[in-house]
Coordinates of C-alpha atoms in Angstrom, one line a residue:
X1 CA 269.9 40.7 293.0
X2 CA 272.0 43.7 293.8
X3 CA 271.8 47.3 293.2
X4 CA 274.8 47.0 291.0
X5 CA 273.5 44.1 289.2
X6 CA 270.2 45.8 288.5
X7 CA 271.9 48.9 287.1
X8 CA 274.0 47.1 284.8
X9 CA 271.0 45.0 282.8
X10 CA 269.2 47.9 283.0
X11 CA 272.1 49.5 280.2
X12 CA 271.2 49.5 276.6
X13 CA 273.2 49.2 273.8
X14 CA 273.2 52.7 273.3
X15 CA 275.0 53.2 276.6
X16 CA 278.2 53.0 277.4
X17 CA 280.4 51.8 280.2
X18 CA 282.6 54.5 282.0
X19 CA 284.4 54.7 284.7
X20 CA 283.5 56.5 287.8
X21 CA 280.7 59.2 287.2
X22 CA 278.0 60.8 289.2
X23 CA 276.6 57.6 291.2
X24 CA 279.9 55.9 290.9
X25 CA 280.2 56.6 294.6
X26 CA 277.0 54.8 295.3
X27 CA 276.9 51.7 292.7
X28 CA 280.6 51.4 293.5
X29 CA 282.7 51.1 290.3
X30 CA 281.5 52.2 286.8
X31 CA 278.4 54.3 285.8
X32 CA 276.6 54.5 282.6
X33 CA 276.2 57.7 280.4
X34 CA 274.2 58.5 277.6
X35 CA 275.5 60.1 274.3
X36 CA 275.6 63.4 273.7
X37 CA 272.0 64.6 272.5
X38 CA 273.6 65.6 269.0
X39 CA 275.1 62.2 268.0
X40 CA 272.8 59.9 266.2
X41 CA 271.5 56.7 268.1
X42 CA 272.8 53.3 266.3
X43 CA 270.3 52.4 263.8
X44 CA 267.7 55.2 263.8
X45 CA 267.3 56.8 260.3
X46 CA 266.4 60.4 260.3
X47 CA 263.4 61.9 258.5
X48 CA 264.5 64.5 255.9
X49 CA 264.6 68.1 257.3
X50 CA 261.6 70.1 256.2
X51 CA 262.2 72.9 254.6
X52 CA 262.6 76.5 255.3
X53 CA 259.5 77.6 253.4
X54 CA 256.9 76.1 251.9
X55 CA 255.1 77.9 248.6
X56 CA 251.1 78.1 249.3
X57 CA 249.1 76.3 246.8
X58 CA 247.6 78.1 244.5
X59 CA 243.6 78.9 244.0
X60 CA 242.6 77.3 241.2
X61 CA 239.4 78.6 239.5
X62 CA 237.4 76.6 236.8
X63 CA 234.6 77.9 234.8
X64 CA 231.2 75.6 234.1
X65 CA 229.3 75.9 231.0
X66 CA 227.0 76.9 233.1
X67 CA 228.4 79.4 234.6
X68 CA 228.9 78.1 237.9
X69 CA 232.5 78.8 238.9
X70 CA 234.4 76.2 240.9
X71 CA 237.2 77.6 243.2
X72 CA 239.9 75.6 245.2
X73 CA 243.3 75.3 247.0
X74 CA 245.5 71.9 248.5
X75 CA 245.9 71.5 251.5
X76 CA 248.0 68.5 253.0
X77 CA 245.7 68.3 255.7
X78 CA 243.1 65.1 255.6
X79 CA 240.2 67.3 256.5
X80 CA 237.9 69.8 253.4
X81 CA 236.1 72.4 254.0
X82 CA 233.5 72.5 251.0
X83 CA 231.5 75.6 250.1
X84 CA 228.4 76.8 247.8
X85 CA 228.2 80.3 247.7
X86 CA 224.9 82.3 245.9
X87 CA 224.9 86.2 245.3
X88 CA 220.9 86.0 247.0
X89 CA 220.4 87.9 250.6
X90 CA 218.0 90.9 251.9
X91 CA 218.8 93.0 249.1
X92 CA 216.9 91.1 246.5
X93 CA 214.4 90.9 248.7
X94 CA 210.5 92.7 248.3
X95 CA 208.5 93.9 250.3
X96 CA 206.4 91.0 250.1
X97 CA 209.1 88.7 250.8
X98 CA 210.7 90.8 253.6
X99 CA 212.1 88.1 255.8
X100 CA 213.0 85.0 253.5
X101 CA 216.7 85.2 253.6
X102 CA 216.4 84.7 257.2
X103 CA 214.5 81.4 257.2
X104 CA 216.1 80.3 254.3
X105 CA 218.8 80.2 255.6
X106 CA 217.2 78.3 258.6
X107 CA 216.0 75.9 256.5
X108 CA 219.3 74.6 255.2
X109 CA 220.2 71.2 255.3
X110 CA 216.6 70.0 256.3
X111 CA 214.5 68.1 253.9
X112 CA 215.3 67.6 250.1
X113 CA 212.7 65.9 247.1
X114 CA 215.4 62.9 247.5
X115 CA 216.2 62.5 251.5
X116 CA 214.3 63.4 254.8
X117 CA 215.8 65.6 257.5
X118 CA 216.4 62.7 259.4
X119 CA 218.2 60.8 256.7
X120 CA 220.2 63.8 255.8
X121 CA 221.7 64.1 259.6
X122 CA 222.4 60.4 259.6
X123 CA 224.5 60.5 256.7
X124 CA 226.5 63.6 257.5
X125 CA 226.9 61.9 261.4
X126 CA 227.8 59.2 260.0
X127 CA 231.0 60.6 258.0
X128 CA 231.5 62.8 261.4
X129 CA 230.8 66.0 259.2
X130 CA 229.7 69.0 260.3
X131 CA 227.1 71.5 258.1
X132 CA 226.7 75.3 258.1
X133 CA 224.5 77.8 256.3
X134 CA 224.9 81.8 257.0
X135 CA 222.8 84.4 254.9
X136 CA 224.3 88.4 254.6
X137 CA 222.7 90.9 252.7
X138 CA 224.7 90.3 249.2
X139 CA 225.5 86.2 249.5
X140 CA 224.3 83.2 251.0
X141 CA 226.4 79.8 252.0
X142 CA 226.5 76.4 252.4
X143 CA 229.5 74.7 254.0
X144 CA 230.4 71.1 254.9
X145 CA 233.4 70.5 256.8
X146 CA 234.9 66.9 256.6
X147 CA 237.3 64.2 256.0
X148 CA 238.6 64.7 252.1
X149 CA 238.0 61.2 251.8
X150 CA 234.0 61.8 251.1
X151 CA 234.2 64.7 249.3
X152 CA 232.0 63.2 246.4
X153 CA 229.2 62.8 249.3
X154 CA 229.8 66.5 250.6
X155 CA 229.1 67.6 246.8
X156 CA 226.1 65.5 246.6
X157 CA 224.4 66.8 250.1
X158 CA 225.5 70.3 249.4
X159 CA 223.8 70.6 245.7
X160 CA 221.0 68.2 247.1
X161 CA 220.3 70.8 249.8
X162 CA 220.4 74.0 247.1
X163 CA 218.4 72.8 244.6
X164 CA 215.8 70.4 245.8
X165 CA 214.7 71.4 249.0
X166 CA 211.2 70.2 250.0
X167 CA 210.1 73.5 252.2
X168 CA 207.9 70.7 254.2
X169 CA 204.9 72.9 255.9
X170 CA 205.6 71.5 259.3
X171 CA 209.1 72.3 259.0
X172 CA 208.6 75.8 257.8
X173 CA 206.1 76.4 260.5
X174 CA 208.5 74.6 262.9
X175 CA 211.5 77.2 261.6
X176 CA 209.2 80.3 262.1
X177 CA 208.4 79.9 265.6
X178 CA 212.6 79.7 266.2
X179 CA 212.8 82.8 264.1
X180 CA 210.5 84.1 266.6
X181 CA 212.5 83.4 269.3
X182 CA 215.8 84.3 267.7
X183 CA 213.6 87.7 267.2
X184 CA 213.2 88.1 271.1
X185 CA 216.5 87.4 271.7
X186 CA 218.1 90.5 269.4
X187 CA 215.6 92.8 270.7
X188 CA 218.0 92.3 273.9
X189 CA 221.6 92.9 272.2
X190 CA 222.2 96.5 271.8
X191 CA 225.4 95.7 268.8
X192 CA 222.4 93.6 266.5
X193 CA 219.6 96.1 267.5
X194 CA 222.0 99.3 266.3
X195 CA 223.3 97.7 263.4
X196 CA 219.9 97.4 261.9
X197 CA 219.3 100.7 262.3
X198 CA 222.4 102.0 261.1
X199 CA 221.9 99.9 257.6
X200 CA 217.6 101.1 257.7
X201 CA 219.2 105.0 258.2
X202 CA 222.3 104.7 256.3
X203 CA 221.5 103.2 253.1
X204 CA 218.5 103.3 250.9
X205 CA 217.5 100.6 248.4
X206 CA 217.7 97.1 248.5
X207 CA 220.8 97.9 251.5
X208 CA 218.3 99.3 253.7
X209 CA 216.2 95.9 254.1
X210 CA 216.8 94.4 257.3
X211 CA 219.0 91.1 257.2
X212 CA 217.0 89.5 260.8
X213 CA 213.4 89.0 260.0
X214 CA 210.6 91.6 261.6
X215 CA 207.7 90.0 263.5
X216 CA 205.3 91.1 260.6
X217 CA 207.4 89.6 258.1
X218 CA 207.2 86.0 260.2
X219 CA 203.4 86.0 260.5
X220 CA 203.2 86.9 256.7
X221 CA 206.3 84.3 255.6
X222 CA 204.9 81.0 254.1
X223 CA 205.8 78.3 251.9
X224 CA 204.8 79.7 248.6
X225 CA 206.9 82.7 249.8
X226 CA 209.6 80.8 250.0
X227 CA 209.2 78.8 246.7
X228 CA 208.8 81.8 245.0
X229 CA 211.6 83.9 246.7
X230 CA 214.3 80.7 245.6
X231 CA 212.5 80.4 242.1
X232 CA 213.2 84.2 241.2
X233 CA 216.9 83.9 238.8
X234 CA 218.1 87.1 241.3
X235 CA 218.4 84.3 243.4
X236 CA 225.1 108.7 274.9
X237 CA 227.3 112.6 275.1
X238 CA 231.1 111.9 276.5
X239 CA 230.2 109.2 273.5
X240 CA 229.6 111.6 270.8
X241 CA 232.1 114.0 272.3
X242 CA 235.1 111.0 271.6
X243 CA 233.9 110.0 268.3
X244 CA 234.5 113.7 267.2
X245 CA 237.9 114.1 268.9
X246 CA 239.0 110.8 267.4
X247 CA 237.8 111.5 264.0
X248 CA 239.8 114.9 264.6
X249 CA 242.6 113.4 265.3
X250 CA 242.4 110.9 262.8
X251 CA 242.2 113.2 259.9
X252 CA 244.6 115.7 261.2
X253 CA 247.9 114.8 259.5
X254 CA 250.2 114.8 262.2
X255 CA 248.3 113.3 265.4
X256 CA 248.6 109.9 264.0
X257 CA 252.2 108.7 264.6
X258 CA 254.5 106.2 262.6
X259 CA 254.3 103.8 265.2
X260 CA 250.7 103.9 266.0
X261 CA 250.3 102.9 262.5
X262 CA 253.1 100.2 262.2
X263 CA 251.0 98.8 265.7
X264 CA 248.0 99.3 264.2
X265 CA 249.0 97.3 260.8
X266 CA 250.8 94.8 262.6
X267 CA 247.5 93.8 264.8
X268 CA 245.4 93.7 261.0
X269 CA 247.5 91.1 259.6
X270 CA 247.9 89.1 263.0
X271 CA 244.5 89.0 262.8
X272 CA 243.6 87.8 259.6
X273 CA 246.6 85.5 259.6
X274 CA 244.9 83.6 262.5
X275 CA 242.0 83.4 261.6
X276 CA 243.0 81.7 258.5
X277 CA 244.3 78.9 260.3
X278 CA 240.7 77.9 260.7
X279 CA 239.1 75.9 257.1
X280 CA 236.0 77.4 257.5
X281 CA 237.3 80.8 257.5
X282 CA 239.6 80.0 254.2
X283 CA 236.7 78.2 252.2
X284 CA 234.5 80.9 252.7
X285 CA 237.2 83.8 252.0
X286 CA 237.5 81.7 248.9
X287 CA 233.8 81.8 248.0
X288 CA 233.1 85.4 249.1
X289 CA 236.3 86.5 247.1
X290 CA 235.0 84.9 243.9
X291 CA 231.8 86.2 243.8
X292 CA 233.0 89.5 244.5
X293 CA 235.9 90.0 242.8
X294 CA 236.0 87.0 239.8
X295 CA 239.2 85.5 241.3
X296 CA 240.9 84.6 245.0
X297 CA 243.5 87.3 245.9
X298 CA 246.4 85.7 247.7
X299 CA 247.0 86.3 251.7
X300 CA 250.2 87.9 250.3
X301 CA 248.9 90.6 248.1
X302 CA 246.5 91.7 251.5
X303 CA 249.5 91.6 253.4
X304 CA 251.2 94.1 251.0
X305 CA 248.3 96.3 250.3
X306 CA 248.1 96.5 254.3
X307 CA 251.9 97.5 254.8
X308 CA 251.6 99.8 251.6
X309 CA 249.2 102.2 253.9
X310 CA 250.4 105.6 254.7
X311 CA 249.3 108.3 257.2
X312 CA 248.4 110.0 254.4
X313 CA 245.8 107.5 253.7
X314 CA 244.7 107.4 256.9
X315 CA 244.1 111.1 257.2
X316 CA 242.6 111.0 253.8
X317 CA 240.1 108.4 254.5
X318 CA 239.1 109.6 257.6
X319 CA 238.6 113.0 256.1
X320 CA 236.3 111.2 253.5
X321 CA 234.3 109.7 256.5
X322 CA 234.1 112.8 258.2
X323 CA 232.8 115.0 254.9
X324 CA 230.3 111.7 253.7
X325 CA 226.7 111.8 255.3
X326 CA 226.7 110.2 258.8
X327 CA 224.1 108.4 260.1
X328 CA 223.5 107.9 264.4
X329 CA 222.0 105.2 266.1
X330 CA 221.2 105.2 269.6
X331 CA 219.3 102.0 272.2
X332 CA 218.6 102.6 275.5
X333 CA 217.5 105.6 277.6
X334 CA 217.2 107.6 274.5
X335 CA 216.3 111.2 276.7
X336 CA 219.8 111.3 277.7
X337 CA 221.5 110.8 274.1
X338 CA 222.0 114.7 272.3
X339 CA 220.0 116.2 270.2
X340 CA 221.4 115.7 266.4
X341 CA 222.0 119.6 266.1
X342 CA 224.5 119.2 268.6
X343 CA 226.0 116.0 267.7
X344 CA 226.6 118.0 264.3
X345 CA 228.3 121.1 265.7
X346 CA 230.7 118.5 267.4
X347 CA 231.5 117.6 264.4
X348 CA 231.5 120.4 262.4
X349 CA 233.6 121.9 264.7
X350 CA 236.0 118.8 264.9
X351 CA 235.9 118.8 260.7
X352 CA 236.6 122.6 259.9
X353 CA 234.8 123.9 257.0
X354 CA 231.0 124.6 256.7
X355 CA 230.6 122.0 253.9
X356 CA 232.3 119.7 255.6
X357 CA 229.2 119.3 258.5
X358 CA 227.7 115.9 258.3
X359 CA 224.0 115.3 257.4
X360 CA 222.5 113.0 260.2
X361 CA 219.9 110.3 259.2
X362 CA 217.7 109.0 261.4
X363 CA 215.9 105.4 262.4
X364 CA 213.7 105.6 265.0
X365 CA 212.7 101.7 266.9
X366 CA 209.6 101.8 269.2
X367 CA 209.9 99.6 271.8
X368 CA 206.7 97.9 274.2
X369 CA 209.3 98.8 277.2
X370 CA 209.3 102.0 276.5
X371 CA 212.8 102.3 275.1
X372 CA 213.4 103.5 271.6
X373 CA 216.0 103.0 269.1
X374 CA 217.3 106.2 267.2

């Protein structure tokens, strides 16, 4: 067969004979050309055009008898993100139960009055779901990410998992000697180590409790703890020497430009914008915003609180930080940090008036190694 012969039942119907062309010179005779990209091919039926914008779905919010409320939003997507949220953390905490919001939240999806451990990771492998517990100071949460097909089996682990745990003694043992572990592991990350201390020396009251267990509080933490605790109804210098310039500047009206702040508000709602496109991050915006507020404010009305800011504000609020009681928190080689008299005149120099000079709390972390957190 020749190369001409081979061309030509190559050709589809969509393609039409012409005369001459690019490889006319080699085929000899006629070529074949496509249509033009913006003429529709024979037969094909288009899909309708989407359209230009599309009106997110609504949260809707329903109200149990009792009391429970029930918050959700459509989504064409085939996947759910299911949430339980619970106002219970560190701050309704004693000091007897110092500690249990951390392993309760490590024993989360283990074993239930109605299903083992086991049983309980079978089913939720077998529906290719994926289960996530996280404990703050203020809430606690269950999540269960999955196809929306099984939703009425997410419901049923999820309320399973709240309200009938088992709080096995192996298991709790078992959990203990992890929290011991996850224990050594902060005591080597400076950010979870400072932010301790800045909640122990900034706050007092039930804010002040520590959200990551203490070593005393694992060796006292048992099961009756527990049962009780989820029975209760309340279910360094160039350093210090930016801080105060930047807070200066802050609070200075003037030194903050237009653009700075456009910049500045454009990178806040890229931000939260992306990370909205994950379902885990917009099921428990949902549940957080619930508890907190009574209701789900839309991505639109943060968007134009955001853009409604003014340098004003800026200067305003960080005058108000400035002038509130600061507290400091240093890790490390603690001899080289300043002394807290002159962290203050920094910034009672940076902030003007006498009774605007911060009050400094301390909190003070002994260390085996000899390093100390201030």
């Amino acid at each position: 067969m020749s190369r001409r012969s081979i061309f030509t039942f190559a050709s589809t119907s969509v393609v039409k004979q012409s005369s001459g062309g690019l490889f006319g010179c080699f085929l000899g005779g006629s070529s074949s050309q496509l249509p033009p990209l913006d003429v529709p091919l024979p037969g094909i039926t288009l899909p309708p055009p989407l359209p230009d914008f599309v009106e997110p779905s609504k949260t809707k919010i329903t109200t149990l008898p009792n009391g429970i409320k029930i918050a959700s939003v459509s989504s064409p997507i085939p996947a759910a993100s299911v949430g339980l949220y619970i106002d219970c953390g560190s701050i309704y905490e004693t000091s007897a139960s110092s500690g249990t919001s951390h392993l309760l939240e490590r024993m989360a999806f283990k074993s239930t009055t109605n299903r083992s451990h086991l049983r309980l990771v079978r089913e939720v492998e077998a529906i290719g779901g994926n289960v996530f517990a996280s404990a703050s100071r203020e809430q606690m949460s269950y999540t269960y990410d999955a196809l929306k097909f099984y939703a009425p089996e997410i419901v049923e682990v999820l309320i399973d998992s709240v309200k009938n745990p088992a709080f096995l003694e192996w298991e709790v043992k078992e959990q203990l000697q992890k929290i011991k572990s996850e224990i050594s592991e902060v005591s080597g990350d400076p950010h979870g180590l400072l932010m301790e201390a800045l909640h122990s020396a900034g706050y007092s009251g039930a804010l002040a409790k520590p959200l990551i267990a203490s070593e005393s509080a694992v060796n006292r933490l048992d099961v009756t703890i527990l049962e009780e605790f989820v029975a209760n109804p309340d279910f360094a210098s160039n350093a210090v020497d930016l801080a105060a310039r930047e807070f200066h500047e802050v609070a200075t009206p003037g030194k903050v430009t237009q653009e700075q702040l456009d910049r500045a508000k454009e990178a806040t709602k890229s931000s939260v914008l992306m990370d909205f496109e994950s379902r885990m991050v917009a099921s428990e915006d949902i549940g957080r915003q619930v508890l907190t507020y009574g209701e789900r404010k839309s991505i639109e009305y943060f968007l134009k609180t955001v853009e409604e800011i003014t340098l004003n504000d800026i200067s305003s609020t960080a005058k108000k930080i400035i002038s509130s009681p600061l507290t400091l928190a240093s890790w490390g080689d603690v001899i080289h940090v300043p002394n807290y008299e002159s962290v203050s005149r920094k910034f009672h120099s940076a902030s003007g008036p006498a009774w605007l000079v911060p009050k400094f709390q301390v909190a003070a972390l002994h260390w085996p190694t000899g390093h100390q957190l201030e």
